[in-house]
Coordinates of N, CA, C and O in Angstrom, one line a residue:
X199 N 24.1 -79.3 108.5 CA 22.9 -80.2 108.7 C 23.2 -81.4 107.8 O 23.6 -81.4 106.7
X200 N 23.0 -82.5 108.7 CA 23.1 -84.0 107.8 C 21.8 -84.2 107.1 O 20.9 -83.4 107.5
X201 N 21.6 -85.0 106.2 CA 20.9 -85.3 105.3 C 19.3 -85.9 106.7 O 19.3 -86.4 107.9
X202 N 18.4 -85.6 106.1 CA 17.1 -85.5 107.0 C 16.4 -86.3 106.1 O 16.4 -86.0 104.9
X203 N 15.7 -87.5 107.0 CA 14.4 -88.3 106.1 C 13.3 -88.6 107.0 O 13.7 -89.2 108.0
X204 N 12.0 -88.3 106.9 CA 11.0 -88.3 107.5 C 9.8 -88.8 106.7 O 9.7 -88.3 105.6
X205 N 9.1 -89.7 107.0 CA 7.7 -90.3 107.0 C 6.6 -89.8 107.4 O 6.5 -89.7 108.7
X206 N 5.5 -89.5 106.6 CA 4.4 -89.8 107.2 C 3.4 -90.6 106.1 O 3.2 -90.5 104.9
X207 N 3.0 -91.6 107.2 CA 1.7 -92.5 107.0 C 0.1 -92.0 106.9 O -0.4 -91.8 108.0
X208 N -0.4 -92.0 106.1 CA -2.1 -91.2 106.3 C -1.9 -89.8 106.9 O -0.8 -89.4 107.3
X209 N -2.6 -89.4 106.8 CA -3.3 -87.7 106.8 C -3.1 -87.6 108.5 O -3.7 -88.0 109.4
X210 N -1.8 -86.6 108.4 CA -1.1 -85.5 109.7 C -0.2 -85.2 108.7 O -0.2 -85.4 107.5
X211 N 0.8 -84.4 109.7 CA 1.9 -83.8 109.8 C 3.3 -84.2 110.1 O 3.3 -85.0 111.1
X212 N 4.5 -84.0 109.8 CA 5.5 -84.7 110.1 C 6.2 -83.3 111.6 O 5.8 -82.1 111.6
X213 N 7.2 -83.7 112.8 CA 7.6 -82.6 113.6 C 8.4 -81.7 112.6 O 8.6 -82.0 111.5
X214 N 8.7 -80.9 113.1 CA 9.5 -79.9 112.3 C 10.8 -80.5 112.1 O 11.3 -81.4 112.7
X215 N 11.3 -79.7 111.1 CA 12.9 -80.8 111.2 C 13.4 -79.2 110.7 O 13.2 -78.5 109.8
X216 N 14.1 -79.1 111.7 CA 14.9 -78.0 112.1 C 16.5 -77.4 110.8 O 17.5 -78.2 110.9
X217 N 16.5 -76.5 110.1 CA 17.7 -76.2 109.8 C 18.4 -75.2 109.7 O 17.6 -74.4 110.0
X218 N 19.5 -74.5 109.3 CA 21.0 -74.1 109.7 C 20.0 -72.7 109.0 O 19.8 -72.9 107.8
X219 N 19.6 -71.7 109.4 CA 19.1 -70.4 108.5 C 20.4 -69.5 108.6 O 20.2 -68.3 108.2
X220 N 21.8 -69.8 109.2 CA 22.5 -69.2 109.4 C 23.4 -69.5 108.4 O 24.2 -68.6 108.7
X221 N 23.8 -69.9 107.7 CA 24.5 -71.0 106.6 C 24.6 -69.8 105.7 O 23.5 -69.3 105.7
X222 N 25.5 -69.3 105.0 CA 26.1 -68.2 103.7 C 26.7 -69.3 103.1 O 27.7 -70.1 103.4
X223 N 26.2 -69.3 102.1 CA 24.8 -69.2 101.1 C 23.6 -70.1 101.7 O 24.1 -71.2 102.0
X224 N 22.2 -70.1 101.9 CA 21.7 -70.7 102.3 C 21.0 -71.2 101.1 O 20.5 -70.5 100.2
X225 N 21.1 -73.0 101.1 CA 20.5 -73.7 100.2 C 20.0 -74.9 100.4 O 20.9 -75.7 100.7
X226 N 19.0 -75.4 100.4 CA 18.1 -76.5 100.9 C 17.4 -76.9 99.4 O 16.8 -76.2 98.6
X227 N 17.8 -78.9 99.4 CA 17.3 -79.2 98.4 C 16.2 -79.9 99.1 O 16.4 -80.3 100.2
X228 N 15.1 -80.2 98.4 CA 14.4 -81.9 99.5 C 13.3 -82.2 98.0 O 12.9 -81.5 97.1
X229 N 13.2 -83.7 98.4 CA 12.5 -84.6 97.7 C 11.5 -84.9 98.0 O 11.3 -84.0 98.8
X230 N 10.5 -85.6 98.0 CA 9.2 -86.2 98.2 C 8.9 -87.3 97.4 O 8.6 -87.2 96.2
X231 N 9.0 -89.0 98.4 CA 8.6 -89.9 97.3 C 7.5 -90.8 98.2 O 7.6 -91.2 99.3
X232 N 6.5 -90.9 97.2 CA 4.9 -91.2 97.3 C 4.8 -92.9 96.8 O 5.3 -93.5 95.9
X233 N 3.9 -93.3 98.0 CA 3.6 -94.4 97.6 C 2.4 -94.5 98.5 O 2.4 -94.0 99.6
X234 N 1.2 -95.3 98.0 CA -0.8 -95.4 98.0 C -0.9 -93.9 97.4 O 0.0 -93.1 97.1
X235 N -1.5 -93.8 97.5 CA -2.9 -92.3 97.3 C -2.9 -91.5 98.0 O -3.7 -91.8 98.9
X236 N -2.4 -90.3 98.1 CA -1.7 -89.3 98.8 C -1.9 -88.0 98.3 O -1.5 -87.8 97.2
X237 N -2.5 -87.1 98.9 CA -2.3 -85.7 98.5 C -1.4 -84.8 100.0 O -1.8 -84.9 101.2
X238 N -0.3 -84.1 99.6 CA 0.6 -83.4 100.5 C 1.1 -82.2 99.7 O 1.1 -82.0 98.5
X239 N 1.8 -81.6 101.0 CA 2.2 -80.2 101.1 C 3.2 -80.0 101.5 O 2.9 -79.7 102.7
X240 N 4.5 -79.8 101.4 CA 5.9 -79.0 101.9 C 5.7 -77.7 103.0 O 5.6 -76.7 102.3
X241 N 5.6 -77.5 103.9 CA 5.5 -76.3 105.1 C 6.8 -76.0 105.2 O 7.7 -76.9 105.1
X242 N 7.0 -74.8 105.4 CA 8.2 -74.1 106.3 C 7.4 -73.1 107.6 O 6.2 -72.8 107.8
X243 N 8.6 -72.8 108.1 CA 8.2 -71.7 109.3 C 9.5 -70.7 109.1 O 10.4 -71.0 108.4
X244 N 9.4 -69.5 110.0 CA 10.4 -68.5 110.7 C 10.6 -68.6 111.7 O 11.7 -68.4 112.2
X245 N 9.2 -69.0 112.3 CA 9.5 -69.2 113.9 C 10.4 -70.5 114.8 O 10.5 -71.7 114.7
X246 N 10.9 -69.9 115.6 CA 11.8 -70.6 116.9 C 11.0 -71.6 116.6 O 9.9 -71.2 116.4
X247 N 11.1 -73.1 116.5 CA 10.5 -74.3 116.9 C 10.9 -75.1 118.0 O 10.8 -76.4 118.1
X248 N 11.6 -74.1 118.9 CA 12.4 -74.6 120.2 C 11.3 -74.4 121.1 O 10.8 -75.2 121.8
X249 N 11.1 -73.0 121.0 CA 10.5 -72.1 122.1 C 8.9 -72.5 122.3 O 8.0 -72.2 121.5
X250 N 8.7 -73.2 123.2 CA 7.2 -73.9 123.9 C 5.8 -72.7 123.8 O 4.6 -73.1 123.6
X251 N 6.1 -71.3 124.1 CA 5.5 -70.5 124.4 C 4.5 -70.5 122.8 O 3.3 -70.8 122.7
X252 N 5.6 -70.1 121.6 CA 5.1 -69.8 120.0 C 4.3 -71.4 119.4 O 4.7 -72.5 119.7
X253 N 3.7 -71.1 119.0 CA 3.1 -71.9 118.1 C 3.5 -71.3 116.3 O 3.2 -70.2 115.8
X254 N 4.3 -72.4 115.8 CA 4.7 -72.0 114.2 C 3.6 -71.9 114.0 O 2.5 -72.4 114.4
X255 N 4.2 -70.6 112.7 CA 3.2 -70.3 111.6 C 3.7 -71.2 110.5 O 4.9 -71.2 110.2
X256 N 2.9 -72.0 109.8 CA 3.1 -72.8 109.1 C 2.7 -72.4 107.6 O 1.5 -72.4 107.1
X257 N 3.8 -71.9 106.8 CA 3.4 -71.6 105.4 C 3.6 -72.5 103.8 O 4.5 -72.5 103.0
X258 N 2.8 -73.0 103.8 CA 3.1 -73.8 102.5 C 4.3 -73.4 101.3 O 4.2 -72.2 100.8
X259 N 5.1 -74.0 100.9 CA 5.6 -73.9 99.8 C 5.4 -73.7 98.6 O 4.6 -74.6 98.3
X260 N 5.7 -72.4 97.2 CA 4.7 -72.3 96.9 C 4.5 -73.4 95.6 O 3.3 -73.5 95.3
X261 N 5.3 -74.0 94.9 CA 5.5 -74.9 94.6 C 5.1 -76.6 94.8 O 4.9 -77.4 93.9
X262 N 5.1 -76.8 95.6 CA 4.7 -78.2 96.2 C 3.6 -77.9 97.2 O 3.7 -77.7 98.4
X263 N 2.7 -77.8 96.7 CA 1.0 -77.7 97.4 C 0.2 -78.4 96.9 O 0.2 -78.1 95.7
X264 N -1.0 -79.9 97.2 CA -1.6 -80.3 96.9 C -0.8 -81.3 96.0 O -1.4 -82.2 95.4
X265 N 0.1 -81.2 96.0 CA 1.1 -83.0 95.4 C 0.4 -84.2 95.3 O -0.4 -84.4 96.1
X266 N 0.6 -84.9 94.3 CA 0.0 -86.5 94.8 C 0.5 -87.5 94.0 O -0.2 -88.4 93.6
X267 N 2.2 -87.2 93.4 CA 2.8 -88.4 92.9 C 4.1 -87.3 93.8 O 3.9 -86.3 94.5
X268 N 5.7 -88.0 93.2 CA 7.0 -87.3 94.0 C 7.2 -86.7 93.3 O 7.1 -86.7 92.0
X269 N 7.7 -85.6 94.3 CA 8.2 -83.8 93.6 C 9.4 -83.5 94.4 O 9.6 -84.0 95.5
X270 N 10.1 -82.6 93.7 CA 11.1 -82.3 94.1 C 10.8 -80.5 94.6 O 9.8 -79.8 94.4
X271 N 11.9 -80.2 95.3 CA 11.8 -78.5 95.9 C 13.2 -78.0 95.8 O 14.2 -78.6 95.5
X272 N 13.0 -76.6 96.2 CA 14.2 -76.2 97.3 C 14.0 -75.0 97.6 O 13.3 -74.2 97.0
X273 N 14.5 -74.6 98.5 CA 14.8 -73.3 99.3 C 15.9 -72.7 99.4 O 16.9 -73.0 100.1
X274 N 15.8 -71.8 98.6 CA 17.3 -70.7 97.9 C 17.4 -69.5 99.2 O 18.2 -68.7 99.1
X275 N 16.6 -69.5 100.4 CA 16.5 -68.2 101.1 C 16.3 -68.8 102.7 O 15.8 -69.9 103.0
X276 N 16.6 -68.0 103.5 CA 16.8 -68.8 104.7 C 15.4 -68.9 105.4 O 14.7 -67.9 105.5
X277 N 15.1 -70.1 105.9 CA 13.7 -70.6 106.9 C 14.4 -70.8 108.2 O 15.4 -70.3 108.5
X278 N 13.5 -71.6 109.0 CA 13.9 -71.9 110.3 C 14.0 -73.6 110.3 O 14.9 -74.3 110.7
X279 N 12.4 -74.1 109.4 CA 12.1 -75.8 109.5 C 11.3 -75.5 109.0 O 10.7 -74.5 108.8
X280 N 11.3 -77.0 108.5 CA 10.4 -77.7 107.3 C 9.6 -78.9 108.0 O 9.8 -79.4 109.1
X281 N 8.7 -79.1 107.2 CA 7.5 -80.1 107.6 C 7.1 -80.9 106.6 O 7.2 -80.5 105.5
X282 N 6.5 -81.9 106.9 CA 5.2 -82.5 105.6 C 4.3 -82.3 105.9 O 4.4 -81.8 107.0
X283 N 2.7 -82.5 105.4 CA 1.9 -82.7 105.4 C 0.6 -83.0 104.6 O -0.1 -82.3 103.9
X284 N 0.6 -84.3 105.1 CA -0.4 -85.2 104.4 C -1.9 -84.6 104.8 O -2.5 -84.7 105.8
X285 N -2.2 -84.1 103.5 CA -3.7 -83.3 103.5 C -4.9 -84.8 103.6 O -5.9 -85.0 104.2
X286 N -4.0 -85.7 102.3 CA -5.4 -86.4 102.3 C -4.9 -88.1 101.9 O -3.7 -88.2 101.7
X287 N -5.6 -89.2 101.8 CA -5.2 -90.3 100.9 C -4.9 -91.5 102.3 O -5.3 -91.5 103.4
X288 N -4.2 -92.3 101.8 CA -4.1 -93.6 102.7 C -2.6 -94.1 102.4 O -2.1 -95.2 102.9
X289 N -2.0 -93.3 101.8 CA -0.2 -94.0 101.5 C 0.5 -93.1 102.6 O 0.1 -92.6 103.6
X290 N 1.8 -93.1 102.1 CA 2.9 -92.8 102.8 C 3.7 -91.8 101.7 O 4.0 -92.0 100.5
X291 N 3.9 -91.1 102.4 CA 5.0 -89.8 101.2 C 6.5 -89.9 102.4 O 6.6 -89.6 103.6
X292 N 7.2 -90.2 101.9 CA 9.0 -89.3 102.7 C 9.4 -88.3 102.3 O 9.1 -88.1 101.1
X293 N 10.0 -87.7 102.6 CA 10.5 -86.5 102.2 C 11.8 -86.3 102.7 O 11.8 -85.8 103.9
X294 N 12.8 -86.4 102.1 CA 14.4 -86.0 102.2 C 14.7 -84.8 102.0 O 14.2 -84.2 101.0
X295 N 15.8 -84.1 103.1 CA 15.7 -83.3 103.2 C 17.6 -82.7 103.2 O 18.3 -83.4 103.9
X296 N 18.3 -81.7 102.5 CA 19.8 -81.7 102.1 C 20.0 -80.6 101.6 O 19.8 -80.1 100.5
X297 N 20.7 -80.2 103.2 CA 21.1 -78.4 103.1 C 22.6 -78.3 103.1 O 23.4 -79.0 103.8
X298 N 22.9 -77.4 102.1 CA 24.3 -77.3 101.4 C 25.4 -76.8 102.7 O 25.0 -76.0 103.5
X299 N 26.7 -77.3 102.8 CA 27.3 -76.9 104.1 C 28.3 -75.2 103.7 O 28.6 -74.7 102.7
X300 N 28.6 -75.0 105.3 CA 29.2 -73.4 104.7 C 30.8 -73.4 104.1 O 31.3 -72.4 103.7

């Protein structure tokens, strides 16, 4: 997986951004950098985010919940995709995203 950067502007969600859970050793670092008044949350899933039928279960990270300056993460254990979401505020958070190769 190449390096992943996603935006969101005001209170939603970013799409899923999909990565390698197949990867030995699986290791995912990602950033979050905040700018206005922002409260957000880091999501992963298990589920397929291909498959039209499933609707992800969306589980917060447990670490990065309710944020509202930039944090850093990572995921030592394999997911499926990651997400953002902007719970609350009027800025913009990005979040970079950089999963180690096999």
């Amino acid at each position: 997986m190449n390096a992943s950067k996603v935006a969101v502007t005001g209170v939603g969600t970013s799409a899923w951004i999909p990565v390698d859970f197949t990867q030995n050793a699986f290791a995912i670092g990602f950033g979050c950098v905040t700018s206005g008044t922002v409260t957000y949350d880091v999501q992963h899933t298990f589920d397929n985010i291909y498959d039209s039928t499933v609707t992800p279960t969306a589980f917060t990270h447990s670490s990065v919940t309710g944020k509202t300056a930039n944090q850093d993460g990572n995921y030592a254990f394999p997911i499926k995709a990651i997400r953002l979401n902007v719970t609350a505020g009027t800025g913009t958070v990005t979040i970079t995203i950089l999963q180690g190769r096999k």
